[in-house]
XYZ file of C-alpha atoms in Angstrom:
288
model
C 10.324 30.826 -16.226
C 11.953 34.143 -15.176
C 12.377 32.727 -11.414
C 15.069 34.167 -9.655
C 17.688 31.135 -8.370
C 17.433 32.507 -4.646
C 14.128 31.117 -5.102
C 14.069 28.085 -5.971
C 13.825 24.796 -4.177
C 16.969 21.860 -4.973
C 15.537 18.820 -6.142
C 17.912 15.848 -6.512
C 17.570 13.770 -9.915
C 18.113 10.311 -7.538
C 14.922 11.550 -5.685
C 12.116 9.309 -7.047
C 9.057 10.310 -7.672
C 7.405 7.877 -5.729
C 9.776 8.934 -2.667
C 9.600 12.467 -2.825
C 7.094 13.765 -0.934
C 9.286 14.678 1.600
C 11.932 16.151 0.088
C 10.928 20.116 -2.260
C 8.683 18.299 -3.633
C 6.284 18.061 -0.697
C 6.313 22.238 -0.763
C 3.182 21.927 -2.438
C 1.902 20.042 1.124
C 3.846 22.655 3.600
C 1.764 25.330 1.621
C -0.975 23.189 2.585
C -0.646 22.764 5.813
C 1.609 24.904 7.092
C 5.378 25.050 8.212
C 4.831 23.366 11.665
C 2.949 20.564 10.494
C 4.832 19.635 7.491
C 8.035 19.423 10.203
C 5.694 17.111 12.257
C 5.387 15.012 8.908
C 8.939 15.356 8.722
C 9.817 14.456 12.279
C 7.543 10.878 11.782
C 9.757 9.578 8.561
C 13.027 10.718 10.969
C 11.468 8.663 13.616
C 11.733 5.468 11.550
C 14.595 6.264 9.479
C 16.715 6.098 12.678
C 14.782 2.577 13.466
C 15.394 1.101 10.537
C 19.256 2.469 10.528
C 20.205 1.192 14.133
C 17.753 -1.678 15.315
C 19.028 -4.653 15.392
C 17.518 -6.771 12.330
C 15.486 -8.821 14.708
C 13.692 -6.008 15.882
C 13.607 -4.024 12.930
C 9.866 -3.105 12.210
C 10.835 -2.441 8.378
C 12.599 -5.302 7.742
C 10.399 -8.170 9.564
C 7.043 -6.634 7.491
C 9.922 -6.976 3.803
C 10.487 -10.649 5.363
C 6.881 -11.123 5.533
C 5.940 -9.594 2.136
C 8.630 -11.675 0.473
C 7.375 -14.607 2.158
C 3.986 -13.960 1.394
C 4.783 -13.662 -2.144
C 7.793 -15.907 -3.489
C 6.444 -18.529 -1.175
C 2.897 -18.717 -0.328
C 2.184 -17.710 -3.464
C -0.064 -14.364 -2.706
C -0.408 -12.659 -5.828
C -2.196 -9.242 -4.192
C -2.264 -7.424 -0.825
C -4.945 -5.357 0.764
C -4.551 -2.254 2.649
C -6.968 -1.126 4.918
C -7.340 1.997 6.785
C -9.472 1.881 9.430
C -9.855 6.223 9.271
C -11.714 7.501 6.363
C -8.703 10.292 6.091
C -6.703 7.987 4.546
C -8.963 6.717 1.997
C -6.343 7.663 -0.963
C -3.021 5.642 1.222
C -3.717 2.388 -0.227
C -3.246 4.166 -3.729
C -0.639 5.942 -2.574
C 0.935 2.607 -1.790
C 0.112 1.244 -5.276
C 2.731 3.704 -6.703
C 5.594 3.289 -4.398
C 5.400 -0.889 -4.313
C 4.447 -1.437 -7.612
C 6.284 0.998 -9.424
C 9.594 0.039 -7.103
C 9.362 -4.311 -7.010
C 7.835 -4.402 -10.565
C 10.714 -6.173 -11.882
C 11.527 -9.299 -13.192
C 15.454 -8.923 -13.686
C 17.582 -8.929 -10.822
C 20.433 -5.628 -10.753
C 22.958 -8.183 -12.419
C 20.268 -8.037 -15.251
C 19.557 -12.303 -15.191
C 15.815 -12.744 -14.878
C 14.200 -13.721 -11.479
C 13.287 -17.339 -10.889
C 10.328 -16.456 -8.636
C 7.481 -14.017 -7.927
C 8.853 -10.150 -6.980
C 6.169 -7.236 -6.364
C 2.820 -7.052 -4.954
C -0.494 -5.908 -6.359
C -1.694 -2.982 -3.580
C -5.008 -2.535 -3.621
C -7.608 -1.366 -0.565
C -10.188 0.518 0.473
C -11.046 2.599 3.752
C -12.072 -0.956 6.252
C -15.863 -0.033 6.637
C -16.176 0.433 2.636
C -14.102 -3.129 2.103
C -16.079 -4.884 5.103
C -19.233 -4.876 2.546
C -17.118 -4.956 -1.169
C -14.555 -7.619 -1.389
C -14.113 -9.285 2.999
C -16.528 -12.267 1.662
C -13.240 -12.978 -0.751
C -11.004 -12.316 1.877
C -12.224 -14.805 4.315
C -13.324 -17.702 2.332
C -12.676 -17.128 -1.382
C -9.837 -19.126 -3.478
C -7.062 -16.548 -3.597
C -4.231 -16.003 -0.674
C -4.750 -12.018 0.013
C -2.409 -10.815 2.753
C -3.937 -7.617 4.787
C -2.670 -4.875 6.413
C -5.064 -3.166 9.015
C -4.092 0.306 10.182
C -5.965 1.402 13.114
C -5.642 4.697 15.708
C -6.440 4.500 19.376
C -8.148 7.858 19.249
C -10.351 9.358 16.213
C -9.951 13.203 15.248
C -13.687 13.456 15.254
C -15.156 11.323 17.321
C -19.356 10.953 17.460
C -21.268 8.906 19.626
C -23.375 5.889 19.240
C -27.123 6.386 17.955
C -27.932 5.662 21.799
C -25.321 8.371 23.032
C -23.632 6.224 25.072
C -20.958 5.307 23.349
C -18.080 6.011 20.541
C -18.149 5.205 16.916
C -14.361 5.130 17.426
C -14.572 2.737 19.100
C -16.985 0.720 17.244
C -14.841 1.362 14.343
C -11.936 -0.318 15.754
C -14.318 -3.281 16.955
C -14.759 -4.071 13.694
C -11.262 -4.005 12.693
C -10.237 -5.715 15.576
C -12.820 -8.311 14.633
C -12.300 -9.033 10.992
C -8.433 -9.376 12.157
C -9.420 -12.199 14.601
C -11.439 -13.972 12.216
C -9.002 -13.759 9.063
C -6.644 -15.899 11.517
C -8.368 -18.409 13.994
C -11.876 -18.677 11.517
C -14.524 -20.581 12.620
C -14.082 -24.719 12.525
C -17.550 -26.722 11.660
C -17.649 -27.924 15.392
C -17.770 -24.341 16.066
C -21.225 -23.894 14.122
C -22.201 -27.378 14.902
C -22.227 -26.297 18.223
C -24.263 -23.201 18.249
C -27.018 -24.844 16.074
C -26.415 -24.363 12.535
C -28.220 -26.570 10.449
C -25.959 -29.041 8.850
C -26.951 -27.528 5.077
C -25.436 -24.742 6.080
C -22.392 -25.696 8.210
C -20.232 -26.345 5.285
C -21.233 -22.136 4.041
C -20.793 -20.793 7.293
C -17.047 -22.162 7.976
C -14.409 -19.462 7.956
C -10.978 -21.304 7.453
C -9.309 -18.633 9.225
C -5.266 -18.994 8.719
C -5.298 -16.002 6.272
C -2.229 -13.472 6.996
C -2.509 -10.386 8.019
C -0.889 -7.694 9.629
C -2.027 -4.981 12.383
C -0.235 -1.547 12.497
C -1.960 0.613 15.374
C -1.022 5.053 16.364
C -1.975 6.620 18.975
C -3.619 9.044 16.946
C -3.743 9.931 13.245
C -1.321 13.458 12.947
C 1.276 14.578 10.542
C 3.729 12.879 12.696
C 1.876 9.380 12.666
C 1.423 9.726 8.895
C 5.449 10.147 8.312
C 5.852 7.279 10.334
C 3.320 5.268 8.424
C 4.790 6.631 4.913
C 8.416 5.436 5.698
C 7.378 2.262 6.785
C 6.325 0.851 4.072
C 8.925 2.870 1.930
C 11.805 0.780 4.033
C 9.511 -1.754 3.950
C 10.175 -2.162 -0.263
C 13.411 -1.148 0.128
C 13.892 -4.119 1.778
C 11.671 -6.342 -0.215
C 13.828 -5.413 -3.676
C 17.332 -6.388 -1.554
C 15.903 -9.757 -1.141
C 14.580 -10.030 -4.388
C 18.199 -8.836 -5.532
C 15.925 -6.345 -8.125
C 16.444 -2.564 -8.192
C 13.901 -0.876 -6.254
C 14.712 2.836 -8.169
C 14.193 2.327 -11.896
C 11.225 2.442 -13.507
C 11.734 1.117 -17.149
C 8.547 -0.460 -17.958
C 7.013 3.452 -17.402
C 9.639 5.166 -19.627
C 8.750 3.197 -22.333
C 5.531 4.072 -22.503
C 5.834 7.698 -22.776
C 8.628 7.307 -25.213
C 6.076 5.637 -27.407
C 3.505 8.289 -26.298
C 5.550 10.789 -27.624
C 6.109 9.294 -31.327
C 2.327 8.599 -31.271
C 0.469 12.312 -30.284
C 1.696 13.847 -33.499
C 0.272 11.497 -35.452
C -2.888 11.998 -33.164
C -3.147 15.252 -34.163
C -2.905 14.601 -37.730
C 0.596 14.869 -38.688
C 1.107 11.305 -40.844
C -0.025 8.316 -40.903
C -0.196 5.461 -38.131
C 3.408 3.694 -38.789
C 3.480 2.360 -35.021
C 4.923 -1.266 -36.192
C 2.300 -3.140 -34.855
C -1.321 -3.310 -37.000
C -3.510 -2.973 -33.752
C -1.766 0.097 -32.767
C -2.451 1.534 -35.948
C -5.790 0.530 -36.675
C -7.050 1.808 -33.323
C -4.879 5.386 -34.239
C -6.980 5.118 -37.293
């Protein structure tokens, strides 16, 4: 491209993808939003590299939340975990998560290359928590299907309103509600409960919240660059960890290369060049 060497940012071929936002990659974001806060987003993943390097394993944030998420998964059975962000600036960080999990822990050969003999990976999905609060909660807290939650939560808002009434914060109302689902994904509410405040006994049986639904609650002072490095290598230790006890390799991505390998042999034909001769009839019949 003519670009003069001096000028150009080094770029690692180990460097996923998926784990390279802050490496040249992320020059794109320092453009963005400038020198000083890309170091503060730089600082936060620093601040939990060192944890997860020299805290004991007890107290290791990273690896008790891969414990968890292997636990939730090879042995409760959860098939799918939610994310939700209780700040509507990080309404994309659940799909941001989809990426680095999924692409990293969807395996189903360990690095010795025998097959697994139980469930590896999670299905991230999520939504900002107001949104999911009125989508997909009702499933949450008393449908059929084990879905682990994360709740993310700030102590202070970035732009903070008040109440209709002006008396109060919507910050704070926001984490009210986050603080509340939380509660009532774990203790529920027991028939006695509703017996006891009146309910009529057609409805009891409806109203009952089982409650013992996992979950976990990850709270910042504040949402910043910093916070959001933090936040970032979390979870990116936190699969790190998930694929050693899986014994699966968190860094390949084979099931992906495939696909544009066959992408490739199929866009000239596409555009005319021959006929379908994918191997497979469906293939070819939808080409046609």
């Amino acid at each position: 491209f003519g670009i003069d060497p001096v000028n150009m940012f080094g770029f690692w071929e180990w460097v996923g993808g998926r784990y390279s936002v802050d490496s040249a990659i992320g020059l794109a974001v320092m453009c963005a939003v400038g020198r000083e806060r890309f170091g503060e987003l730089l600082a936060g993943f620093r601040v939990i590299d060192e944890h997860f390097r020299s805290v004991p394993l007890e107290r290791n944030v990273p690896v008790l939340l891969g414990l968890l998420g292997v636990w939730n998964t090879s042995v409760l059975g959860a098939q799918s975990r939610v994310v939700l962000p209780y700040a509507n600036d990080l309404v994309r960080f659940p799909a941001y998560l989809q990426q680095l999990a999924m692409e990293s822990n969807g395996k189903s050969v360990r690095v010795d290359g025998s097959a697994v003999s139980y469930r590896t990976g999670e299905i991230f999905w999520g939504e900002p928590g107001t949104n999911g609060q009125h989508a997909f909660f009702q499933l949450l807290h008393q449908g059929t299907h084990l879905v682990p939650a994360d709740f993310i939560g700030f102590g202070r808002s970035t732009d903070d309103l008040p109440t209709v009434g002006g008396s109060g914060s919507m910050h704070e109302v926001l984490m009210a509600n986050m603080f509340a689902q939380a509660k009532v994904l774990a203790f529920g509410k027991s028939a006695a409960e509703l017996r006891a405040e009146g309910v009529p006994e057609g409805l009891v049986a409806h109203k009952v919240m089982p409650g013992d639904r996992p979950s976990t609650t990850v709270l910042a002072p504040v949402l910043s660059p910093s916070s959001l490095g933090q936040l970032i290598a979390l979870y990116e230790h936190q699969v790190f960890v998930e694929g050693v006890v899986w014994g699966i390799d968190s860094f390949d991505q084979w099931g992906v290369e495939l696909g544009k390998e066959q992408a490739s042999v199929l866009a000239p034909v596409l555009g005319g060049v021959g006929e379908p001769e994918s191997g497979d009839a469906s293939t070819d019949n939808l080409i046609r």
